[in-house]
Tab-separated table of C-alpha atoms in Angstrom:
chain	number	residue	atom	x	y	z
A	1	UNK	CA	-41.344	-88.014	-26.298
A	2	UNK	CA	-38.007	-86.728	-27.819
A	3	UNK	CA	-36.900	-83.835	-26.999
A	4	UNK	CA	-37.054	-80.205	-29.166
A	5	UNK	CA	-33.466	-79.815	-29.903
A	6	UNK	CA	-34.461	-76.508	-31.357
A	7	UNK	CA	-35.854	-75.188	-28.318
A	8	UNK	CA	-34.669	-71.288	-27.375
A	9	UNK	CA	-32.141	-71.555	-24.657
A	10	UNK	CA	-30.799	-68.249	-22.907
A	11	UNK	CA	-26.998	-68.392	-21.781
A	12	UNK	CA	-26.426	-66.081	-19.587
A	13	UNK	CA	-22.461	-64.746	-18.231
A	14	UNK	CA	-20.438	-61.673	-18.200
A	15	UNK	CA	-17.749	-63.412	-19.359
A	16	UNK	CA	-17.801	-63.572	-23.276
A	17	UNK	CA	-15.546	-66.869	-23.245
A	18	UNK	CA	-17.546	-69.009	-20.704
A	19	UNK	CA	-20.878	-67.847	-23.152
A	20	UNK	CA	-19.013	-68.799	-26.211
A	21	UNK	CA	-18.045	-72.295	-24.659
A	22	UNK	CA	-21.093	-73.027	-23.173
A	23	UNK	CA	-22.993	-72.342	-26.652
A	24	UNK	CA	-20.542	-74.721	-28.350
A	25	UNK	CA	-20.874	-77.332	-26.012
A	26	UNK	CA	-24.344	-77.056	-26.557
A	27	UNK	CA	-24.255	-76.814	-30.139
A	28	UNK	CA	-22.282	-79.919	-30.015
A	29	UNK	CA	-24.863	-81.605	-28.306
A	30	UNK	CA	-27.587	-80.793	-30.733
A	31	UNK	CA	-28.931	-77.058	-29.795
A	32	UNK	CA	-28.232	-74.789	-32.205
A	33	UNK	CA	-31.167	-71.955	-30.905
A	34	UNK	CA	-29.166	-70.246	-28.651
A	35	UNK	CA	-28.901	-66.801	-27.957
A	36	UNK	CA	-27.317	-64.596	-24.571
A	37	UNK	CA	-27.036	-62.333	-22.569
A	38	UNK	CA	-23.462	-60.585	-20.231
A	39	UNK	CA	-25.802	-60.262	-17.258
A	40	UNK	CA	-28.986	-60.590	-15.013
A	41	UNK	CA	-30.548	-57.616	-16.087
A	42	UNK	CA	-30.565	-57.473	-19.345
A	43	UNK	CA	-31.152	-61.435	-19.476
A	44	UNK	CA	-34.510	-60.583	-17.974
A	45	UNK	CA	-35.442	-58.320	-20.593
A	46	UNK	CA	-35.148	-60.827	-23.347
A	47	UNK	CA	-36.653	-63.576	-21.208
A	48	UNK	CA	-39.645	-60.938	-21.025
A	49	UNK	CA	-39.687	-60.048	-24.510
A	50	UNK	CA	-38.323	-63.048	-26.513
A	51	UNK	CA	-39.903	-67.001	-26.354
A	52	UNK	CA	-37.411	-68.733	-24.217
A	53	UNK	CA	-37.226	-72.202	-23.601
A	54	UNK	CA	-34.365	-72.728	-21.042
A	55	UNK	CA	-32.339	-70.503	-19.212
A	56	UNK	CA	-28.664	-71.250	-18.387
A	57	UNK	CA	-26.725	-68.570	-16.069
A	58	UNK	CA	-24.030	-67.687	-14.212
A	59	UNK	CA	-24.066	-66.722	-10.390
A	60	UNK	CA	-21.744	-64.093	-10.063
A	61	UNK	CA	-22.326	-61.041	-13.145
A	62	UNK	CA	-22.104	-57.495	-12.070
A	63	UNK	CA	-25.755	-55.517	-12.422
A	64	UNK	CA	-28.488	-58.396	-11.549
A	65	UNK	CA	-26.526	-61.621	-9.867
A	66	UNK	CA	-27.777	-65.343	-11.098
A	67	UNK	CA	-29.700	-65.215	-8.036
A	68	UNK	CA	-31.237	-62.302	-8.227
A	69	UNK	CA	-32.263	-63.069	-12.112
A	70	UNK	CA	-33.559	-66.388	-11.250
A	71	UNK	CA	-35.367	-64.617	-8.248
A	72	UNK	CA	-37.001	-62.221	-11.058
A	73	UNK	CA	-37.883	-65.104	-13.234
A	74	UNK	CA	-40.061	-67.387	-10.292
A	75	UNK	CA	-42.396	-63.866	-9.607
A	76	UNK	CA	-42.883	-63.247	-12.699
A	77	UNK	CA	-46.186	-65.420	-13.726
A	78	UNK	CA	-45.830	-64.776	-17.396
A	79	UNK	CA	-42.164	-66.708	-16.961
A	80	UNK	CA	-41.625	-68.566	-14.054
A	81	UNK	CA	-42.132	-71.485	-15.503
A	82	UNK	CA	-38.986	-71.593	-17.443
A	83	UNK	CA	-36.863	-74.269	-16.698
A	84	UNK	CA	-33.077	-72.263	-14.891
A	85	UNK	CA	-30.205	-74.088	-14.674
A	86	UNK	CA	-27.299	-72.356	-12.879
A	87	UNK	CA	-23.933	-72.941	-13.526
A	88	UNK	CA	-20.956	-70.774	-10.885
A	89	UNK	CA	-17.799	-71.518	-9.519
A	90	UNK	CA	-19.200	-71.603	-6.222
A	91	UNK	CA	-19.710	-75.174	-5.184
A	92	UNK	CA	-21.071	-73.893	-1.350
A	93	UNK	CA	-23.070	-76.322	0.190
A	94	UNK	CA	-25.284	-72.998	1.740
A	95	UNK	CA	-25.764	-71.864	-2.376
A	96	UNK	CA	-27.182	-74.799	-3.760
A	97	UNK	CA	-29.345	-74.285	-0.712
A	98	UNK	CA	-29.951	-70.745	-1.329
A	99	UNK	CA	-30.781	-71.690	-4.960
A	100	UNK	CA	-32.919	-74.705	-4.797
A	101	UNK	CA	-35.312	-72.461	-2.319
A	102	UNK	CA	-35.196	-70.063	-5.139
A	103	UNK	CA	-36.407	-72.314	-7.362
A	104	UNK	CA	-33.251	-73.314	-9.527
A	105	UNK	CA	-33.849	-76.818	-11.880
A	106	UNK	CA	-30.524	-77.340	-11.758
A	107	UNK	CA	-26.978	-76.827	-10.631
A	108	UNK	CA	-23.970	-76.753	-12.768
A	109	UNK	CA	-20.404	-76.408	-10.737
A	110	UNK	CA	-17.424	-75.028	-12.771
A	111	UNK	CA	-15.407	-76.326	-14.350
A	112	UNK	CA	-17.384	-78.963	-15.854
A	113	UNK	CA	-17.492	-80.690	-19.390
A	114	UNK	CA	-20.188	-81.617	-21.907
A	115	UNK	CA	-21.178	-84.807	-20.268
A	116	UNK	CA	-21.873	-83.208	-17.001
A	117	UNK	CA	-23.593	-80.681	-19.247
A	118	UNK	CA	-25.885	-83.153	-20.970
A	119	UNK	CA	-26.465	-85.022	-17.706
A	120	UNK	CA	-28.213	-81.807	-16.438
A	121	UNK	CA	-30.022	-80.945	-19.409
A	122	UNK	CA	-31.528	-84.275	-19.564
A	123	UNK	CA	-32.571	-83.920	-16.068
A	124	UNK	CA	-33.763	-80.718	-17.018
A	125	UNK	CA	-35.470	-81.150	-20.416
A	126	UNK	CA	-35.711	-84.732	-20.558
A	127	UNK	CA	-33.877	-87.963	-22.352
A	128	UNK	CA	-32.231	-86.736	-25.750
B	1	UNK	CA	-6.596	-56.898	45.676
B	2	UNK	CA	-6.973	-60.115	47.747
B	3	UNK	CA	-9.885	-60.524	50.089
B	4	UNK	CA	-8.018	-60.412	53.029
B	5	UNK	CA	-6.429	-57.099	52.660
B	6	UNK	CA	-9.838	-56.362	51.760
B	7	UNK	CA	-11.104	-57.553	55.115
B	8	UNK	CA	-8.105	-56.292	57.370
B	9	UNK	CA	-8.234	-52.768	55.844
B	10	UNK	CA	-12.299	-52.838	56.549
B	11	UNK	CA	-12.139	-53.913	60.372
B	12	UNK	CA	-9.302	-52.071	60.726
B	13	UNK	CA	-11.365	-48.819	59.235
B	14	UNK	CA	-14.376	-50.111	61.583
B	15	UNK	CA	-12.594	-50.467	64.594
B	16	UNK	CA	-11.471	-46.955	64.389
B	17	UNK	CA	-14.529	-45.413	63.480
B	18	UNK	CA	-15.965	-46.959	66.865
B	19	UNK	CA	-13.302	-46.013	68.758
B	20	UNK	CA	-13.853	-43.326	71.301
B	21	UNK	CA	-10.328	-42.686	72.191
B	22	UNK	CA	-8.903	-38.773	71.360
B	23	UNK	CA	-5.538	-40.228	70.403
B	24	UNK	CA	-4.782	-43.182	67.989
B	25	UNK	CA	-1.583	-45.352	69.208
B	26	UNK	CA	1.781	-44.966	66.758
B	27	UNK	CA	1.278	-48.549	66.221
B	28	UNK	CA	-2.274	-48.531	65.034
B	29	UNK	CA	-1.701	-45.472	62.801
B	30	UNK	CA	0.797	-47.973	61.250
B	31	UNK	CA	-1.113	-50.890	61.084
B	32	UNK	CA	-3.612	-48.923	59.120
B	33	UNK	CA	-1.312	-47.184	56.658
B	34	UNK	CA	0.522	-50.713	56.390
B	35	UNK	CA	-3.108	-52.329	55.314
B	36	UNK	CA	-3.994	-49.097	53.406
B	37	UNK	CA	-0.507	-49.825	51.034
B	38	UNK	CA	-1.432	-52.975	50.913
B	39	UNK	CA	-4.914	-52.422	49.644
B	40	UNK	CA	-3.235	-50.928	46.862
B	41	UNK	CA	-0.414	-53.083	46.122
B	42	UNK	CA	-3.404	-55.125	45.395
B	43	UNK	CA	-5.409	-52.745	43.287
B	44	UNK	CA	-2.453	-52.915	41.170
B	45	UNK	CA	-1.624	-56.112	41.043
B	46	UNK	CA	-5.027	-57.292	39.835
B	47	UNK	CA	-6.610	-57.665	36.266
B	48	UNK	CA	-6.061	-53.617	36.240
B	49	UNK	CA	-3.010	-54.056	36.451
B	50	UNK	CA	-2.544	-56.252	33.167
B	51	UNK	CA	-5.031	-54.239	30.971
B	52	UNK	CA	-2.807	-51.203	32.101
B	53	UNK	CA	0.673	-53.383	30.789
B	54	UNK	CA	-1.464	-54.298	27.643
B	55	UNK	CA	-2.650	-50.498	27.061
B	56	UNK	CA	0.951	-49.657	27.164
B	57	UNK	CA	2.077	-52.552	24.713
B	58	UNK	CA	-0.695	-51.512	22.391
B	59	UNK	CA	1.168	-47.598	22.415
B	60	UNK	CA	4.488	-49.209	21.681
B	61	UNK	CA	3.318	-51.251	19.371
B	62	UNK	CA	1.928	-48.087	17.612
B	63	UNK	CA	4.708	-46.181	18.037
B	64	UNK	CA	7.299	-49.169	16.550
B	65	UNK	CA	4.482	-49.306	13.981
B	66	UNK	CA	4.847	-45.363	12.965
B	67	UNK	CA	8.631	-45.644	12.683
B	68	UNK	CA	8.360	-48.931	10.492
B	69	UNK	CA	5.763	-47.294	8.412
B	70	UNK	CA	8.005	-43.970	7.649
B	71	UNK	CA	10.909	-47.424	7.097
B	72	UNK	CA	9.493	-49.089	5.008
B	73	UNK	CA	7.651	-46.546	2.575
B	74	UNK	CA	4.586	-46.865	2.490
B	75	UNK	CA	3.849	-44.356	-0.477
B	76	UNK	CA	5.870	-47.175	-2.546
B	77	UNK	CA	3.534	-49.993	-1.535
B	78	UNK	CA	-0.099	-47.550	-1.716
B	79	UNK	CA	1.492	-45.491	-4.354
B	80	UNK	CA	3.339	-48.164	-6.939
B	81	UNK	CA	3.907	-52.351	-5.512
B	82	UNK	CA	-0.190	-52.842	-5.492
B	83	UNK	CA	-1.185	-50.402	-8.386
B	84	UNK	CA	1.325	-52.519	-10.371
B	85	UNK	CA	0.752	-55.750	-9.131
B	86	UNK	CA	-2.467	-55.249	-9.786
B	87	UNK	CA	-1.898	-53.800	-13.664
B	88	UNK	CA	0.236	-56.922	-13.795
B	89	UNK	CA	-3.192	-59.475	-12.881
B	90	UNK	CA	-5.125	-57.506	-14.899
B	91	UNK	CA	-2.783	-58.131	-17.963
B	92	UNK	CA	-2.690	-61.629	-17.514
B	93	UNK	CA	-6.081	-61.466	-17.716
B	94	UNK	CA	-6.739	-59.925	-21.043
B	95	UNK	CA	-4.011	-61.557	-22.232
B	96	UNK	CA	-5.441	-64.982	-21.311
B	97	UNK	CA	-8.763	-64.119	-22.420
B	98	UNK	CA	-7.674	-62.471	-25.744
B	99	UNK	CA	-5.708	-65.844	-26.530
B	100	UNK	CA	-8.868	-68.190	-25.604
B	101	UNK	CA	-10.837	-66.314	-27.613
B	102	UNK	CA	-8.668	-66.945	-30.593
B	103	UNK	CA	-8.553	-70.627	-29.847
B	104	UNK	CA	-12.203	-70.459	-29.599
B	105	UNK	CA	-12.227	-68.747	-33.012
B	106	UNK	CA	-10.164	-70.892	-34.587
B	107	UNK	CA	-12.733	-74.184	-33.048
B	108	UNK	CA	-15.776	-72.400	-34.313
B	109	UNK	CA	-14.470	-72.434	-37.719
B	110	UNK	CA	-12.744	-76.015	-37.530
B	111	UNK	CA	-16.212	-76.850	-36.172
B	112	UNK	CA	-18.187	-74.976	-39.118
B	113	UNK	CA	-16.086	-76.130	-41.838
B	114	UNK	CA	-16.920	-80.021	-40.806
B	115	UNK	CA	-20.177	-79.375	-40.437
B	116	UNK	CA	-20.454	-78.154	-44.090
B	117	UNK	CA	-18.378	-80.873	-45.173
B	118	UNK	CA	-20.566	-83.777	-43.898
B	119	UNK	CA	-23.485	-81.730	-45.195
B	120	UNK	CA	-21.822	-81.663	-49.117
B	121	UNK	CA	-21.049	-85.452	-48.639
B	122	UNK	CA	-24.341	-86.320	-47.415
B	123	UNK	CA	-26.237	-84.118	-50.289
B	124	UNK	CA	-24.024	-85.693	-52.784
B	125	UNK	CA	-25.421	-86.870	-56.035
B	126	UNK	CA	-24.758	-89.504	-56.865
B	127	UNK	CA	-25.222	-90.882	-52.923
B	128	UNK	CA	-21.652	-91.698	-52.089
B	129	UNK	CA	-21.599	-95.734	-50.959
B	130	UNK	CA	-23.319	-96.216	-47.366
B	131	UNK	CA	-19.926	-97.911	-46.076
B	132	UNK	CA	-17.829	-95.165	-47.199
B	133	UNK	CA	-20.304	-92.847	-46.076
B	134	UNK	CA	-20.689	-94.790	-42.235
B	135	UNK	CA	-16.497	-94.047	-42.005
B	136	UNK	CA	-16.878	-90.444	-42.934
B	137	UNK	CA	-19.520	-89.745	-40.236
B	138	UNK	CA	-17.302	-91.365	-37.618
B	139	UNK	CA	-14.360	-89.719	-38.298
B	140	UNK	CA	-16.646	-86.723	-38.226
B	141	UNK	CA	-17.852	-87.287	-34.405
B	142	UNK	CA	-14.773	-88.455	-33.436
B	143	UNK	CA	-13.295	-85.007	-34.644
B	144	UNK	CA	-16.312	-83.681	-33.021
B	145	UNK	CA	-15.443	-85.213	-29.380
B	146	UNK	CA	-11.861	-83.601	-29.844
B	147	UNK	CA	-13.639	-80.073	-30.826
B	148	UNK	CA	-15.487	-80.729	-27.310
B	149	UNK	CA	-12.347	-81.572	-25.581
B	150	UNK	CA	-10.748	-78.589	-26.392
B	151	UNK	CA	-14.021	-76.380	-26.026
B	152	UNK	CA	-13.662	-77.741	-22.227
B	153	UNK	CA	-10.335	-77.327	-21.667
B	154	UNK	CA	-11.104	-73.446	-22.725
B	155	UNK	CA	-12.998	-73.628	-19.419
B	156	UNK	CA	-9.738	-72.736	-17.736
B	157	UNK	CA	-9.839	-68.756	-18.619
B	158	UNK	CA	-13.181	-68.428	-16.946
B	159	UNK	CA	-11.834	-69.862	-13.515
B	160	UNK	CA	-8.417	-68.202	-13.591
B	161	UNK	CA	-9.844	-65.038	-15.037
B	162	UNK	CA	-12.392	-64.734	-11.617
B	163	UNK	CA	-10.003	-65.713	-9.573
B	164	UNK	CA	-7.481	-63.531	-10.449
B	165	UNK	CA	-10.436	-60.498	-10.460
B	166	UNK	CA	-10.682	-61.785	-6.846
B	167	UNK	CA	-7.298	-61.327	-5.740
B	168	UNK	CA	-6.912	-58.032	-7.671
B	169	UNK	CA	-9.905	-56.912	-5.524
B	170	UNK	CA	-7.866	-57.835	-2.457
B	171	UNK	CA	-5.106	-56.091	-3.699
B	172	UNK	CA	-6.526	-52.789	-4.280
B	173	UNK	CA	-8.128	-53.154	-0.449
B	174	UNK	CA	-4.678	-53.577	1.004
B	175	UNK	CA	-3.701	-50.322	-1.023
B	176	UNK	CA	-7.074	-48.548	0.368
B	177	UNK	CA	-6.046	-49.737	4.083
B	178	UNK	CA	-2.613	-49.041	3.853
B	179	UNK	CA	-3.403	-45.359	2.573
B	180	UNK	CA	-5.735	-44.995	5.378
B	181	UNK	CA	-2.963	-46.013	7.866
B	182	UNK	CA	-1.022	-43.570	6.208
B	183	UNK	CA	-3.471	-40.684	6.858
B	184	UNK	CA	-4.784	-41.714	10.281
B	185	UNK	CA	-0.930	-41.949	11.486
B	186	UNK	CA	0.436	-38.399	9.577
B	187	UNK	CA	-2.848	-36.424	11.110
B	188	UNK	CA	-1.725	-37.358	14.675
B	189	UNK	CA	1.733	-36.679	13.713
B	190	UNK	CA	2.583	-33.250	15.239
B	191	UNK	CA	6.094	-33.202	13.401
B	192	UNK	CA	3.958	-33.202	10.226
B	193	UNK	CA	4.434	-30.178	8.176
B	194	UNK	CA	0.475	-29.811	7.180
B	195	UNK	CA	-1.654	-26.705	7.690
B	196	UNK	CA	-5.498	-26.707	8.489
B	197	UNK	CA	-6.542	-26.761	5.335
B	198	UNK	CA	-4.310	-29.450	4.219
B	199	UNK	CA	-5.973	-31.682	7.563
B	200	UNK	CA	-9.472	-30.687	6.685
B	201	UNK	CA	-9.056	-32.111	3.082
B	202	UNK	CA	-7.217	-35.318	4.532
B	203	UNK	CA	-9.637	-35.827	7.152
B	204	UNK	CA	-12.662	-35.532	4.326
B	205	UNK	CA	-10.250	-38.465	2.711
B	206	UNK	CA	-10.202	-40.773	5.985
B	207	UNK	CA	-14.202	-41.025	5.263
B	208	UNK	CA	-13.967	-41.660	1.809
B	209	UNK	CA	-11.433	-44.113	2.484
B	210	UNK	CA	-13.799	-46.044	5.065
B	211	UNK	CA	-15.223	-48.167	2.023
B	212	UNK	CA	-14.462	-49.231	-1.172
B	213	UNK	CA	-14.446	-46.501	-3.481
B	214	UNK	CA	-17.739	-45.488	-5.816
B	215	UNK	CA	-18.449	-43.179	-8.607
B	216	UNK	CA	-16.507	-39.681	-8.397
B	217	UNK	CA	-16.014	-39.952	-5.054
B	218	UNK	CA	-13.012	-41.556	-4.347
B	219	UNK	CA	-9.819	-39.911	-4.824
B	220	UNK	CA	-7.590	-39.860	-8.085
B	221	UNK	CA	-3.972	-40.519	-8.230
B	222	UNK	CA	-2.683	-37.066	-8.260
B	223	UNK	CA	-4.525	-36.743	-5.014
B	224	UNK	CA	-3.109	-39.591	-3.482
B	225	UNK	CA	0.122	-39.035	-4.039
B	226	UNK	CA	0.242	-35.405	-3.149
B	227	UNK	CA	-1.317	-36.641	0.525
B	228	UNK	CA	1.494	-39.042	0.397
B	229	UNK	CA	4.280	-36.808	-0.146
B	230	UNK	CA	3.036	-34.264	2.497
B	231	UNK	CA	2.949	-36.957	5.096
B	232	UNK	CA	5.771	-39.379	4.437
């Protein structure tokens, strides 16, 4: 089945520029529903109040962490079972540990490019 | 002490205990005073003996460190080398990010204006011929793949910019220790010309200067360097 390139997908970061490329690189690939959020907290509140598809976020944001948001997201019954991919600079064998027990899809590590981008996404989402 | 002085101090100790003789002999008094030195010739020759040389390496140490401290200025390095260096990261920063986000501008609208482009030529009426149309749309992605390229690169500000945060953080810990070195050092110093009050407050600073500073608690500049200039 192809995928719904219109799905909703979340970025989440607290830095502007990483949201803005990470929205283009999507865009490029095809999803133009995107919409974000500068941190953990207030990502939750739209996940909780808005139809979202897919979340992609950050690790390290000041207020709620990645972790903590994707934490949030797996109790919550109403969205846990929103696909969460997270992308960080931290490459730590003991985080993508920490992570996967969490519940993360996926795993992005900075910096990466659109191929490694799509290669999750398909992963995630499926073939596109 | 070795075990033998140990031993020869102990039988000598015994043997006079049992002894029931009024008068000790000269030359046992000086046997036992000779194994009574060397009991402690031994004491301090020992382990003891090299935490007390370490104890008074650590003082010295402190001491050279006190003079180097009023050497060196440390009120320059707490009070303007990290506040600057820091101001310095910070501006490369915003700088950085200020000029990525015009690149990233400037993408978005290279990027919107082929988009509408293709759009027109693929709406067009008549239908524009199917080969002409074939090289338009892959001069289109191939334009497209560069737009990605350079939306990658961009990737660049995000790493630099948190690193740089990072060492900035480091930074402004330094300053916090150093100032805290500063305090610690001028309250012990007697030669210091502060009064009670003036200890009380600095003292009250020591604790606020145990972690990193939160909310209104921490202490502002003119603070800072009005504790520096009474103790350096």
């Amino acid at each position: 089945m192809a995928v719904d390139k219109n799905q909703r997908i979340l970025v989440v970061d607290d830095f502007q520029t990483m949201r803005r490329i990470i929205i283009n690189l999507l865009r490029q690939l095809g999803f133009t529903n995107v919409c974000e959020a500068p941190d953990g907290k207030i990502a939750l509140e739209r996940v909780r109040s808005e139809k979202i598809d897919l979340i992609v976020s950050d690790w390290n944001m000041p207020n709620m962490t990645g972790m903590e948001f994707l934490q949030e997201v797996r109790k919550d019954d109403a969205i846990k079972h929103i696909p969460f991919i997270m992308v960080t600079a931290e490459g730590k064998k003991e985080n993508v540990i920490a992570a996967v027990h969490a519940g993360v899809s996926n795993y992005i590590v900075k910096p990466f490019n659109a191929a490694t981008l799509k290669e999750k996404l398909v992963k995630v989402v499926g073939d596109f | 002490m070795s075990e033998d002085n140990k031993m020869d101090l102990g039988a000598q100790l015994d043997a006079l205990d049992q002894s029931e003789e009024k008068f000790v002999p000269i030359e046992e008094v000086r046997q036992l005073t000779n194994a009574v030195r060397a009991f402690f010739q031994g004491e301090f020759s020992g382990p003891d003996l090299e935490l007390y040389g370490e104890l008074g390496e650590l003082a010295r140490f402190i001491n050279r460190m006190k003079s180097e401290l009023r050497e060196f200025q440390p009120n320059m390095i707490a009070d303007e080398k990290i506040p600057e260096a820091s101001d310095q990261l910070d501006a490369i920063v915003q700088q950085t990010e200020k000029a990525t986000s015009r690149i990233m501008d400037a993408l978005e609208r290279v990027d919107n204006v082929h988009r509408d482009v293709l759009e027109r030529l693929m709406c067009n009426e008549p239908p524009l011929d199917p080969d002409v149309m074939a090289g338009v749309e892959d001069s289109f992605t191939e334009a497209g793949t560069a737009l990605t390229d350079v939306y990658e690169a961009c990737n660049f500000q995000d790493l630099t910019g948190q690193r740089i945060m990072k060492i900035i953080k480091a930074l402004r810990e330094i300053e916090r220790q150093v100032l805290r070195m500063v305090i610690v050092f001028g309250l012990k110093n007697e030669e210091s010309e502060l009064n009670e009050s003036d200890k009380m407050r600095l003292e009250e600073n020591v604790d606020l200067l145990e972690g990193p500073q939160t909310g209104n608690k921490g202490m502002d500049q003119d603070e800072i360097d009005d504790i520096l200039s009474k103790l350096l």
